[in-house]
CSV table of C-alpha atoms in Angstrom, one decimal:
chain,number,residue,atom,x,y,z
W,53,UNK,CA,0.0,0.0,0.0
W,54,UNK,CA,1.5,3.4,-0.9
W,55,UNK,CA,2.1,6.1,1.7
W,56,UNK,CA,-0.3,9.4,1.6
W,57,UNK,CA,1.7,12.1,1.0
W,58,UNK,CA,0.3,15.2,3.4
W,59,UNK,CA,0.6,18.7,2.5
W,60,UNK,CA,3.5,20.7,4.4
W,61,UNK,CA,1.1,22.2,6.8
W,62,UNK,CA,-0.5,19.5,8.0
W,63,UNK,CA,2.9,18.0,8.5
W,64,UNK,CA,4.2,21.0,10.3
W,65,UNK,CA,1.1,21.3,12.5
W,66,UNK,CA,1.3,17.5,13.6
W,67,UNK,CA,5.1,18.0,14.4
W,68,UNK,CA,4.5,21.1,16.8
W,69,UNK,CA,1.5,19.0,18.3
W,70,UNK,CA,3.6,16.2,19.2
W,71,UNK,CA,6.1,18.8,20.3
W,72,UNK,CA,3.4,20.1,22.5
W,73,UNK,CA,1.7,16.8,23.7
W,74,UNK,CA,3.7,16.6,26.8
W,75,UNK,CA,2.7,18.9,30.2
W,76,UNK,CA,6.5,19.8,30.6
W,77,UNK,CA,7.1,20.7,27.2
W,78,UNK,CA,4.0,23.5,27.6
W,79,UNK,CA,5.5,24.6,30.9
W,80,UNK,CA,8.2,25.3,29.2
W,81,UNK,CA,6.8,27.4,26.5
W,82,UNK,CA,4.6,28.9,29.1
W,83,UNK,CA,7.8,29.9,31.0
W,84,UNK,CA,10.1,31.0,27.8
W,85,UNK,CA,6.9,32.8,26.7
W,86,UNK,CA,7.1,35.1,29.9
W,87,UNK,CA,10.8,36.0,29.6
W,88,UNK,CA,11.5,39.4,28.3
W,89,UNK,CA,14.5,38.5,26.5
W,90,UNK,CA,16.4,34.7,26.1
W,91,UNK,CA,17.0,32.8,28.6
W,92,UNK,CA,20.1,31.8,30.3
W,93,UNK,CA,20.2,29.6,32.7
W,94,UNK,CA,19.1,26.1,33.8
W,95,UNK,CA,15.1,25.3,33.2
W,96,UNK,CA,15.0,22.8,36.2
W,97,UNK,CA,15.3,25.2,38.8
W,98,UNK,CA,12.7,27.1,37.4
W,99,UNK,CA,10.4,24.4,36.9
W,100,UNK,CA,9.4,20.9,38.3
W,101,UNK,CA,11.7,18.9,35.9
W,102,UNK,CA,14.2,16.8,36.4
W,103,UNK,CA,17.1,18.0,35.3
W,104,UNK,CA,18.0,14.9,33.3
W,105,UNK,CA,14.9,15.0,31.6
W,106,UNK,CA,14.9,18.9,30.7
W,107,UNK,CA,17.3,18.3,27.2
W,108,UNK,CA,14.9,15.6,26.2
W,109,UNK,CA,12.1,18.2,26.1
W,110,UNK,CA,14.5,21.1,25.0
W,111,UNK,CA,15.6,19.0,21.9
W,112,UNK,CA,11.7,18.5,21.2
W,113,UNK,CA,10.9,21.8,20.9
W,114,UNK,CA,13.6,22.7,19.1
W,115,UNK,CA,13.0,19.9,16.1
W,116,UNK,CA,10.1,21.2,16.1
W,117,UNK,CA,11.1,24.8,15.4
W,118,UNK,CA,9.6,26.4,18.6
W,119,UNK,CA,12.7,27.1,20.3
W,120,UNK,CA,15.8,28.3,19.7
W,121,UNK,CA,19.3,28.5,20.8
W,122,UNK,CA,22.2,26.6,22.7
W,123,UNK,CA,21.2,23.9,24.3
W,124,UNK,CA,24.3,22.0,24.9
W,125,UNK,CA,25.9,22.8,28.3
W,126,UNK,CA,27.8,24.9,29.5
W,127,UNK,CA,26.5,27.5,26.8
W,128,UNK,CA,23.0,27.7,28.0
W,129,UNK,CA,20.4,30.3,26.1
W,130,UNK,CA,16.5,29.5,25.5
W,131,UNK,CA,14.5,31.5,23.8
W,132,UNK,CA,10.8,31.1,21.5
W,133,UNK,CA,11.3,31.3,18.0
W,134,UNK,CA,9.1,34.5,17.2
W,135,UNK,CA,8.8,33.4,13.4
W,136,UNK,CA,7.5,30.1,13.8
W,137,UNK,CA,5.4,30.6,17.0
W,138,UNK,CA,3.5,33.0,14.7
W,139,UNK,CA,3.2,30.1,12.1
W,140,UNK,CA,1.8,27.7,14.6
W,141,UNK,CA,-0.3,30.3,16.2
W,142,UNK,CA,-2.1,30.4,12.0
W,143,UNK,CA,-1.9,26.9,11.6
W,144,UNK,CA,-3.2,25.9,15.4
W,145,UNK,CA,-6.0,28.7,14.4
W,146,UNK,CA,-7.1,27.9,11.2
W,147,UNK,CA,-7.7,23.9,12.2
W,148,UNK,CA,-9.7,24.6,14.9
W,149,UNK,CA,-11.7,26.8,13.0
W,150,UNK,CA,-12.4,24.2,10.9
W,151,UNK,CA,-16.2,24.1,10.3
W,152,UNK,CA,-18.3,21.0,11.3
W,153,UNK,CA,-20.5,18.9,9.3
W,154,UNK,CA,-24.6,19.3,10.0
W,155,UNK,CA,-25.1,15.8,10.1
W,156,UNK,CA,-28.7,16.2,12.1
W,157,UNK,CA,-27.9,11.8,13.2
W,158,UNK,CA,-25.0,11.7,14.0
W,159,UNK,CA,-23.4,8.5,15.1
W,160,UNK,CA,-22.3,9.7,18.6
W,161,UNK,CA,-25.6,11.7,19.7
């Protein structure tokens, strides 16, 4: 059976929702998200995470193109990518305003 090929933007969106799927992971966007400027400094001791957990989560975000920065100790700087927060904010936006059908008998009413 051949593979369906999505479009780039559903590919993108389902990459930043994995990215997002894990409660540490949105703490951690929460937290950057409130920072005036980049970070530096060590997430753990802002945050309930263990610190041998935090680059796991880092790394995630950043594949995912919502962070940015060093990551790699002892050069330590954190920061939202502005350009592609912006993306995910359309692409979050525009899915959930998808429009659902008026089936009147619906099969889970």
């Amino acid at each position: 059976m051949a593979e369906k090929n999505y479009c780039i933007k559903t590919e993108t969106l389902a990459r930043m929702a994995k990215a997002l799927g894990h409660p540490a992971r949105i703490a951690i966007m929460k937290f950057l998200a409130s920072q005036e400027t980049c970070y530096f400094g060590d997430i753990h001791e802002e945050l309930p995470i263990a610190k041998a957990t935090v680059s796991q989560h880092l790394s995630a975000l950043k594949e995912a193109g919502l962070i940015q920065g060093e990551i790699e100790a002892p050069k330590v700087k954190y920061c939202i990518n502005r350009e592609n927060w912006e993306y995910a904010k359309q692409l979050f936006s525009d899915f959930f305003a998808l429009n659902l059908c008026d089936k009147k008998d619906s099969c889970c009413e």
